[in-house]
Amino acid sequence: MAASTTGFPLAKIPIDEDCIQLYGYMAVRDDLDKLLNYVVKYSRDNPIIMWQGDLIEMTGPKRGISMCCTVLLEFDMRIKKGEQEKDDLQLIDGALDYSAIVTATYPFTKRINGDCGAVDITLARVYSAVEATIQVVISEVQSGFNLYLSSLCFVCDVWKETQLFHGPIGESCGLRRYVVAVSLDTWMHLKLKQSNMDVPVNKYWASLHLSRRSFD
């Protein structure tokens, strides 16, 4: 079994802030490794600028996350406010545990509330799962555009769309690799939407059937 998500929506920020500078970590401990397996990690010297509703992108996982036993999710996310760390605000801080026995097989969302905001985490228990690595390379750019990339996976009779990337593209580049958990013998669809000021939204699809033969 495995659980997978590619990011955590920033559900709520202080009402007097348009955007925030966010830093801290989210990490997982499981039966495979008792040490911290970081899925989000940003230092105070290099925070990310976030608006309410933005996706806090995962920088991992570096490997699959086992749910043969209880999985512990730890987090400590802060809002940078001043020159010194003591001036910063605590967004969320704590830990959640999930068990393979009681964790739902369908996607569900848990809101983590903190003193100065909230973060949503969506996850599901996926049986007979494999890791699918997604990498998109922009080989040629004639003019800048905005790109939206998402994956759609079939989880417990539900198609779940997960945002992987949303931002401007100005030159040839490769997006970072994304890892998602997908059940064997199901389809995974990739959706790309391209837009700019002069051209309507163009949509593109790519599909892959995840079977054992796909990995031979």
PDB file of C-alpha atoms in Angstrom:
ATOM      1  CA  MET A   1       0.000   0.000   0.000  1.00  0.00           C
ATOM      2  CA  ALA A   2       1.057   3.592  -0.509  1.00  0.00           C
ATOM      3  CA  ALA A   3      -0.171   7.092   0.004  1.00  0.00           C
ATOM      4  CA  SER A   4       0.637   9.977  -2.268  1.00  0.00           C
ATOM      5  CA  THR A   5       0.030  13.681  -2.713  1.00  0.00           C
ATOM      6  CA  THR A   6       2.076  16.286  -4.548  1.00  0.00           C
ATOM      7  CA  GLY A   7       1.320  19.340  -2.473  1.00  0.00           C
ATOM      8  CA  PHE A   8      -0.675  20.963   0.275  1.00  0.00           C
ATOM      9  CA  PRO A   9      -3.018  23.920  -0.390  1.00  0.00           C
ATOM     10  CA  LEU A  10      -2.411  26.923   1.853  1.00  0.00           C
ATOM     11  CA  ALA A  11      -6.017  27.159   2.989  1.00  0.00           C
ATOM     12  CA  LYS A  12      -5.837  30.182   5.277  1.00  0.00           C
ATOM     13  CA  ILE A  13      -3.411  33.014   6.104  1.00  0.00           C
ATOM     14  CA  PRO A  14      -3.663  35.997   8.488  1.00  0.00           C
ATOM     15  CA  ILE A  15      -6.471  38.317   7.335  1.00  0.00           C
ATOM     16  CA  ASP A  16      -4.164  41.349   7.266  1.00  0.00           C
ATOM     17  CA  GLU A  17      -1.727  39.702   4.826  1.00  0.00           C
ATOM     18  CA  ASP A  18      -1.996  39.589   1.014  1.00  0.00           C
ATOM     19  CA  CYS A  19       0.879  37.112   0.805  1.00  0.00           C
ATOM     20  CA  ILE A  20       3.376  35.570   3.199  1.00  0.00           C
ATOM     21  CA  GLN A  21       6.969  34.325   3.259  1.00  0.00           C
ATOM     22  CA  LEU A  22       6.722  30.691   4.343  1.00  0.00           C
ATOM     23  CA  TYR A  23       9.404  28.331   5.609  1.00  0.00           C
ATOM     24  CA  GLY A  24       9.659  25.128   7.626  1.00  0.00           C
ATOM     25  CA  TYR A  25       9.140  21.436   6.956  1.00  0.00           C
ATOM     26  CA  MET A  26       6.760  18.516   6.633  1.00  0.00           C
ATOM     27  CA  ALA A  27       8.228  15.044   7.049  1.00  0.00           C
ATOM     28  CA  VAL A  28       7.128  11.419   7.336  1.00  0.00           C
ATOM     29  CA  ARG A  29       8.324   8.576   9.544  1.00  0.00           C
ATOM     30  CA  ASP A  30       7.236   5.016   8.746  1.00  0.00           C
ATOM     31  CA  ASP A  31       8.240   1.388   9.201  1.00  0.00           C
ATOM     32  CA  LEU A  32      10.883   1.580   6.458  1.00  0.00           C
ATOM     33  CA  ASP A  33      12.784   4.485   8.016  1.00  0.00           C
ATOM     34  CA  LYS A  34      12.374   5.867  11.520  1.00  0.00           C
ATOM     35  CA  LEU A  35      14.283   9.000  10.513  1.00  0.00           C
ATOM     36  CA  LEU A  36      12.611  12.026   8.935  1.00  0.00           C
ATOM     37  CA  ASN A  37      11.745  11.617   5.249  1.00  0.00           C
ATOM     38  CA  TYR A  38      11.222  15.250   4.203  1.00  0.00           C
ATOM     39  CA  VAL A  39       8.399  15.953   1.749  1.00  0.00           C
ATOM     40  CA  VAL A  40       8.476  19.755   2.222  1.00  0.00           C
ATOM     41  CA  LYS A  41      11.537  21.670   3.449  1.00  0.00           C
ATOM     42  CA  TYR A  42      12.330  25.383   3.085  1.00  0.00           C
ATOM     43  CA  SER A  43      14.901  27.270   5.148  1.00  0.00           C
ATOM     44  CA  ARG A  44      14.324  30.651   6.770  1.00  0.00           C
ATOM     45  CA  ASP A  45      17.035  32.131   4.543  1.00  0.00           C
ATOM     46  CA  ASN A  46      15.188  30.938   1.444  1.00  0.00           C
ATOM     47  CA  PRO A  47      11.425  31.121   2.155  1.00  0.00           C
ATOM     48  CA  ILE A  48       8.724  30.757  -0.498  1.00  0.00           C
ATOM     49  CA  ILE A  49       6.230  33.542  -1.225  1.00  0.00           C
ATOM     50  CA  MET A  50       2.661  32.228  -0.981  1.00  0.00           C
ATOM     51  CA  TRP A  51      -0.856  33.573  -1.458  1.00  0.00           C
ATOM     52  CA  GLN A  52      -3.932  32.012   0.134  1.00  0.00           C
ATOM     53  CA  GLY A  53      -4.976  29.005  -1.944  1.00  0.00           C
ATOM     54  CA  ASP A  54      -1.494  28.422  -3.369  1.00  0.00           C
ATOM     55  CA  LEU A  55      -0.085  24.901  -3.394  1.00  0.00           C
ATOM     56  CA  ILE A  56       2.852  24.159  -1.096  1.00  0.00           C
ATOM     57  CA  GLU A  57       4.702  21.811  -3.460  1.00  0.00           C
ATOM     58  CA  MET A  58       6.305  18.661  -2.126  1.00  0.00           C
ATOM     59  CA  THR A  59      10.055  18.405  -2.695  1.00  0.00           C
ATOM     60  CA  GLY A  60       9.834  14.611  -2.306  1.00  0.00           C
ATOM     61  CA  PRO A  61       9.096  11.901  -1.619  1.00  0.00           C
ATOM     62  CA  LYS A  62      12.551  10.474  -2.193  1.00  0.00           C
ATOM     63  CA  ARG A  63      10.969   7.014  -2.012  1.00  0.00           C
ATOM     64  CA  GLY A  64       7.625   5.338  -1.496  1.00  0.00           C
ATOM     65  CA  ILE A  65       5.940   5.786   1.861  1.00  0.00           C
ATOM     66  CA  SER A  66       4.919   2.475   3.443  1.00  0.00           C
ATOM     67  CA  MET A  67       1.525   2.151   5.123  1.00  0.00           C
ATOM     68  CA  CYS A  68       1.987  -1.372   6.458  1.00  0.00           C
ATOM     69  CA  CYS A  69       1.854   0.231   9.883  1.00  0.00           C
ATOM     70  CA  THR A  70       1.224   3.665  11.328  1.00  0.00           C
ATOM     71  CA  VAL A  71       2.668   6.564   9.353  1.00  0.00           C
ATOM     72  CA  LEU A  72       3.558   9.702  11.280  1.00  0.00           C
ATOM     73  CA  LEU A  73       3.370  13.087   9.520  1.00  0.00           C
ATOM     74  CA  GLU A  74       5.275  15.835  11.336  1.00  0.00           C
ATOM     75  CA  PHE A  75       5.170  19.527  10.431  1.00  0.00           C
ATOM     76  CA  ASP A  76       6.547  22.883  11.547  1.00  0.00           C
ATOM     77  CA  MET A  77       5.703  25.723   9.134  1.00  0.00           C
ATOM     78  CA  ARG A  78       6.300  29.388   9.958  1.00  0.00           C
ATOM     79  CA  ILE A  79       5.652  32.818   8.459  1.00  0.00           C
ATOM     80  CA  LYS A  80       8.730  35.017   8.163  1.00  0.00           C
ATOM     81  CA  LYS A  81       7.933  38.472   9.551  1.00  0.00           C
ATOM     82  CA  GLY A  82      11.077  40.201  10.797  1.00  0.00           C
ATOM     83  CA  GLU A  83      14.840  40.090  10.858  1.00  0.00           C
ATOM     84  CA  GLN A  84      14.971  37.523  13.660  1.00  0.00           C
ATOM     85  CA  GLU A  85      13.269  34.152  14.018  1.00  0.00           C
ATOM     86  CA  LYS A  86      11.630  35.190  17.301  1.00  0.00           C
ATOM     87  CA  ASP A  87       9.552  37.727  15.344  1.00  0.00           C
ATOM     88  CA  ASP A  88       8.065  35.073  13.043  1.00  0.00           C
ATOM     89  CA  LEU A  89       4.536  33.656  13.264  1.00  0.00           C
ATOM     90  CA  GLN A  90       3.706  29.963  13.644  1.00  0.00           C
ATOM     91  CA  LEU A  91       1.491  28.741  10.782  1.00  0.00           C
ATOM     92  CA  ILE A  92       1.138  25.094  11.856  1.00  0.00           C
ATOM     93  CA  ASP A  93       3.075  22.861  14.253  1.00  0.00           C
ATOM     94  CA  GLY A  94       2.431  19.297  15.361  1.00  0.00           C
ATOM     95  CA  ALA A  95       2.007  15.736  14.081  1.00  0.00           C
ATOM     96  CA  LEU A  96      -0.682  13.438  12.651  1.00  0.00           C
ATOM     97  CA  ASP A  97      -0.654   9.645  12.496  1.00  0.00           C
ATOM     98  CA  TYR A  98      -2.367   7.431   9.940  1.00  0.00           C
ATOM     99  CA  SER A  99      -2.848   3.675  10.100  1.00  0.00           C
ATOM    100  CA  ALA A 100      -3.341   1.266   7.208  1.00  0.00           C
ATOM    101  CA  ILE A 101      -6.221  -0.269   9.147  1.00  0.00           C
ATOM    102  CA  VAL A 102      -8.315   2.888   9.505  1.00  0.00           C
ATOM    103  CA  THR A 103      -7.086   5.191   6.709  1.00  0.00           C
ATOM    104  CA  ALA A 104      -9.653   5.495   3.908  1.00  0.00           C
ATOM    105  CA  THR A 105      -8.985   4.088   0.442  1.00  0.00           C
ATOM    106  CA  TYR A 106     -10.783   7.037  -1.170  1.00  0.00           C
ATOM    107  CA  PRO A 107      -9.226  10.544  -1.331  1.00  0.00           C
ATOM    108  CA  PHE A 108     -10.081  12.660   1.691  1.00  0.00           C
ATOM    109  CA  THR A 109      -8.949  16.077   2.898  1.00  0.00           C
ATOM    110  CA  LYS A 110      -7.780  16.927   6.389  1.00  0.00           C
ATOM    111  CA  ARG A 111      -7.428  20.578   7.427  1.00  0.00           C
ATOM    112  CA  ILE A 112      -4.506  21.328   9.739  1.00  0.00           C
ATOM    113  CA  ASN A 113      -5.438  24.444  11.692  1.00  0.00           C
ATOM    114  CA  GLY A 114      -2.833  26.646  13.326  1.00  0.00           C
ATOM    115  CA  ASP A 115      -2.628  29.896  15.238  1.00  0.00           C
ATOM    116  CA  CYS A 116      -2.098  31.996  12.096  1.00  0.00           C
ATOM    117  CA  GLY A 117      -3.684  29.968   9.310  1.00  0.00           C
ATOM    118  CA  ALA A 118      -4.420  26.490   7.995  1.00  0.00           C
ATOM    119  CA  VAL A 119      -3.094  23.943   5.485  1.00  0.00           C
ATOM    120  CA  ASP A 120      -5.150  21.255   3.710  1.00  0.00           C
ATOM    121  CA  ILE A 121      -3.704  17.794   3.070  1.00  0.00           C
ATOM    122  CA  THR A 122      -5.437  15.317   0.748  1.00  0.00           C
ATOM    123  CA  LEU A 123      -4.416  11.658   0.811  1.00  0.00           C
ATOM    124  CA  ALA A 124      -5.672   8.129   0.226  1.00  0.00           C
ATOM    125  CA  ARG A 125      -4.545   4.569   0.810  1.00  0.00           C
ATOM    126  CA  VAL A 126      -3.657   3.039  -2.573  1.00  0.00           C
ATOM    127  CA  TYR A 127      -3.509  -0.757  -2.936  1.00  0.00           C
ATOM    128  CA  SER A 128      -1.084  -2.512  -5.339  1.00  0.00           C
ATOM    129  CA  ALA A 129       0.544   0.844  -5.978  1.00  0.00           C
ATOM    130  CA  VAL A 130       3.621   1.720  -7.982  1.00  0.00           C
ATOM    131  CA  GLU A 131       5.531   4.969  -8.180  1.00  0.00           C
ATOM    132  CA  ALA A 132       5.094   6.858 -11.447  1.00  0.00           C
ATOM    133  CA  THR A 133       7.715   9.507 -12.202  1.00  0.00           C
ATOM    134  CA  ILE A 134       6.525  12.403 -14.367  1.00  0.00           C
ATOM    135  CA  GLN A 135       8.979  14.713 -16.098  1.00  0.00           C
ATOM    136  CA  VAL A 136       8.054  17.390 -18.653  1.00  0.00           C
ATOM    137  CA  VAL A 137      10.651  19.155 -20.811  1.00  0.00           C
ATOM    138  CA  ILE A 138       9.845  22.393 -22.671  1.00  0.00           C
ATOM    139  CA  SER A 139      12.071  22.000 -25.730  1.00  0.00           C
ATOM    140  CA  GLU A 140      11.219  25.210 -27.625  1.00  0.00           C
ATOM    141  CA  VAL A 141       9.533  28.487 -26.656  1.00  0.00           C
ATOM    142  CA  GLN A 142       8.594  31.093 -29.280  1.00  0.00           C
ATOM    143  CA  SER A 143       6.863  33.417 -26.806  1.00  0.00           C
ATOM    144  CA  GLY A 144       6.160  33.231 -23.101  1.00  0.00           C
ATOM    145  CA  PHE A 145       3.054  31.458 -21.832  1.00  0.00           C
ATOM    146  CA  ASN A 146       1.428  30.108 -18.679  1.00  0.00           C
ATOM    147  CA  LEU A 147       1.401  26.353 -18.155  1.00  0.00           C
ATOM    148  CA  TYR A 148      -0.863  24.236 -15.970  1.00  0.00           C
ATOM    149  CA  LEU A 149       0.069  20.563 -15.504  1.00  0.00           C
ATOM    150  CA  SER A 150      -1.927  18.000 -13.549  1.00  0.00           C
ATOM    151  CA  SER A 151      -2.282  14.230 -13.237  1.00  0.00           C
ATOM    152  CA  LEU A 152      -5.538  12.271 -13.012  1.00  0.00           C
ATOM    153  CA  CYS A 153      -5.392   8.890 -11.290  1.00  0.00           C
ATOM    154  CA  PHE A 154      -8.140   6.380 -10.535  1.00  0.00           C
ATOM    155  CA  VAL A 155      -8.344   5.883  -6.754  1.00  0.00           C
ATOM    156  CA  CYS A 156     -11.155   3.751  -5.287  1.00  0.00           C
ATOM    157  CA  ASP A 157     -13.600   4.393  -8.160  1.00  0.00           C
ATOM    158  CA  VAL A 158     -12.825   8.128  -8.090  1.00  0.00           C
ATOM    159  CA  TRP A 159     -10.809  10.132 -10.613  1.00  0.00           C
ATOM    160  CA  LYS A 160      -8.532  12.375  -8.546  1.00  0.00           C
ATOM    161  CA  GLU A 161      -6.866  15.374 -10.240  1.00  0.00           C
ATOM    162  CA  THR A 162      -3.654  16.627  -8.645  1.00  0.00           C
ATOM    163  CA  GLN A 163      -1.965  19.873  -9.648  1.00  0.00           C
ATOM    164  CA  LEU A 164       1.722  19.370 -10.420  1.00  0.00           C
ATOM    165  CA  PHE A 165       2.740  22.752 -11.847  1.00  0.00           C
ATOM    166  CA  HIS A 166       1.153  26.129 -12.505  1.00  0.00           C
ATOM    167  CA  GLY A 167       3.272  29.066 -13.571  1.00  0.00           C
ATOM    168  CA  PRO A 168       4.900  31.081 -16.365  1.00  0.00           C
ATOM    169  CA  ILE A 169       7.272  29.598 -18.950  1.00  0.00           C
ATOM    170  CA  GLY A 170       9.636  32.045 -20.656  1.00  0.00           C
ATOM    171  CA  GLU A 171      12.337  29.809 -22.132  1.00  0.00           C
ATOM    172  CA  SER A 172      13.246  26.206 -22.841  1.00  0.00           C
ATOM    173  CA  CYS A 173      13.494  24.303 -19.582  1.00  0.00           C
ATOM    174  CA  GLY A 174      12.747  21.082 -17.797  1.00  0.00           C
ATOM    175  CA  LEU A 175      10.231  20.987 -14.979  1.00  0.00           C
ATOM    176  CA  ARG A 176      11.304  19.123 -11.881  1.00  0.00           C
ATOM    177  CA  ARG A 177      10.337  15.479 -11.582  1.00  0.00           C
ATOM    178  CA  TYR A 178       7.067  14.600  -9.885  1.00  0.00           C
ATOM    179  CA  VAL A 179       6.332  11.265  -8.212  1.00  0.00           C
ATOM    180  CA  VAL A 180       2.774   9.990  -7.755  1.00  0.00           C
ATOM    181  CA  ALA A 181       1.379   6.696  -6.454  1.00  0.00           C
ATOM    182  CA  VAL A 182      -0.779   4.856  -8.999  1.00  0.00           C
ATOM    183  CA  SER A 183      -2.585   1.506  -8.751  1.00  0.00           C
ATOM    184  CA  LEU A 184      -1.514  -1.215 -11.164  1.00  0.00           C
ATOM    185  CA  ASP A 185      -3.840  -1.978 -14.096  1.00  0.00           C
ATOM    186  CA  THR A 186      -5.318   1.522 -14.127  1.00  0.00           C
ATOM    187  CA  TRP A 187      -4.893   4.537 -16.366  1.00  0.00           C
ATOM    188  CA  MET A 188      -3.017   7.711 -15.507  1.00  0.00           C
ATOM    189  CA  HIS A 189      -3.831  10.831 -17.522  1.00  0.00           C
ATOM    190  CA  LEU A 190      -1.730  13.986 -17.770  1.00  0.00           C
ATOM    191  CA  LYS A 191      -3.498  17.263 -18.542  1.00  0.00           C
ATOM    192  CA  LEU A 192      -1.629  20.304 -19.845  1.00  0.00           C
ATOM    193  CA  LYS A 193      -3.207  23.723 -20.357  1.00  0.00           C
ATOM    194  CA  GLN A 194      -1.298  26.456 -22.209  1.00  0.00           C
ATOM    195  CA  SER A 195      -2.452  30.081 -22.235  1.00  0.00           C
ATOM    196  CA  ASN A 196      -1.250  33.646 -22.755  1.00  0.00           C
ATOM    197  CA  MET A 197      -2.755  37.081 -23.335  1.00  0.00           C
ATOM    198  CA  ASP A 198      -3.211  36.654 -27.112  1.00  0.00           C
ATOM    199  CA  VAL A 199      -4.212  32.996 -27.480  1.00  0.00           C
ATOM    200  CA  PRO A 200      -7.151  31.110 -25.923  1.00  0.00           C
ATOM    201  CA  VAL A 201      -6.436  28.202 -23.608  1.00  0.00           C
ATOM    202  CA  ASN A 202      -5.052  25.145 -25.418  1.00  0.00           C
ATOM    203  CA  LYS A 203      -5.520  21.764 -23.738  1.00  0.00           C
ATOM    204  CA  TYR A 204      -3.416  18.647 -24.305  1.00  0.00           C
ATOM    205  CA  TRP A 205      -3.753  15.124 -22.910  1.00  0.00           C
ATOM    206  CA  ALA A 206      -1.382  12.187 -22.525  1.00  0.00           C
ATOM    207  CA  SER A 207      -2.417   8.792 -21.152  1.00  0.00           C
ATOM    208  CA  LEU A 208      -0.534   5.751 -19.866  1.00  0.00           C
ATOM    209  CA  HIS A 209      -1.893   2.381 -18.766  1.00  0.00           C
ATOM    210  CA  LEU A 210      -0.049   1.235 -15.647  1.00  0.00           C
ATOM    211  CA  SER A 211       0.538  -2.506 -16.022  1.00  0.00           C
ATOM    212  CA  ARG A 212       3.453  -4.719 -15.040  1.00  0.00           C
ATOM    213  CA  ARG A 213       4.464  -4.761 -18.700  1.00  0.00           C
ATOM    214  CA  SER A 214       4.943  -0.971 -18.510  1.00  0.00           C
ATOM    215  CA  PHE A 215       7.937  -1.523 -16.227  1.00  0.00           C
ATOM    216  CA  ASP A 216       9.617  -4.489 -17.982  1.00  0.00           C
TER     217      ASP A 216
END
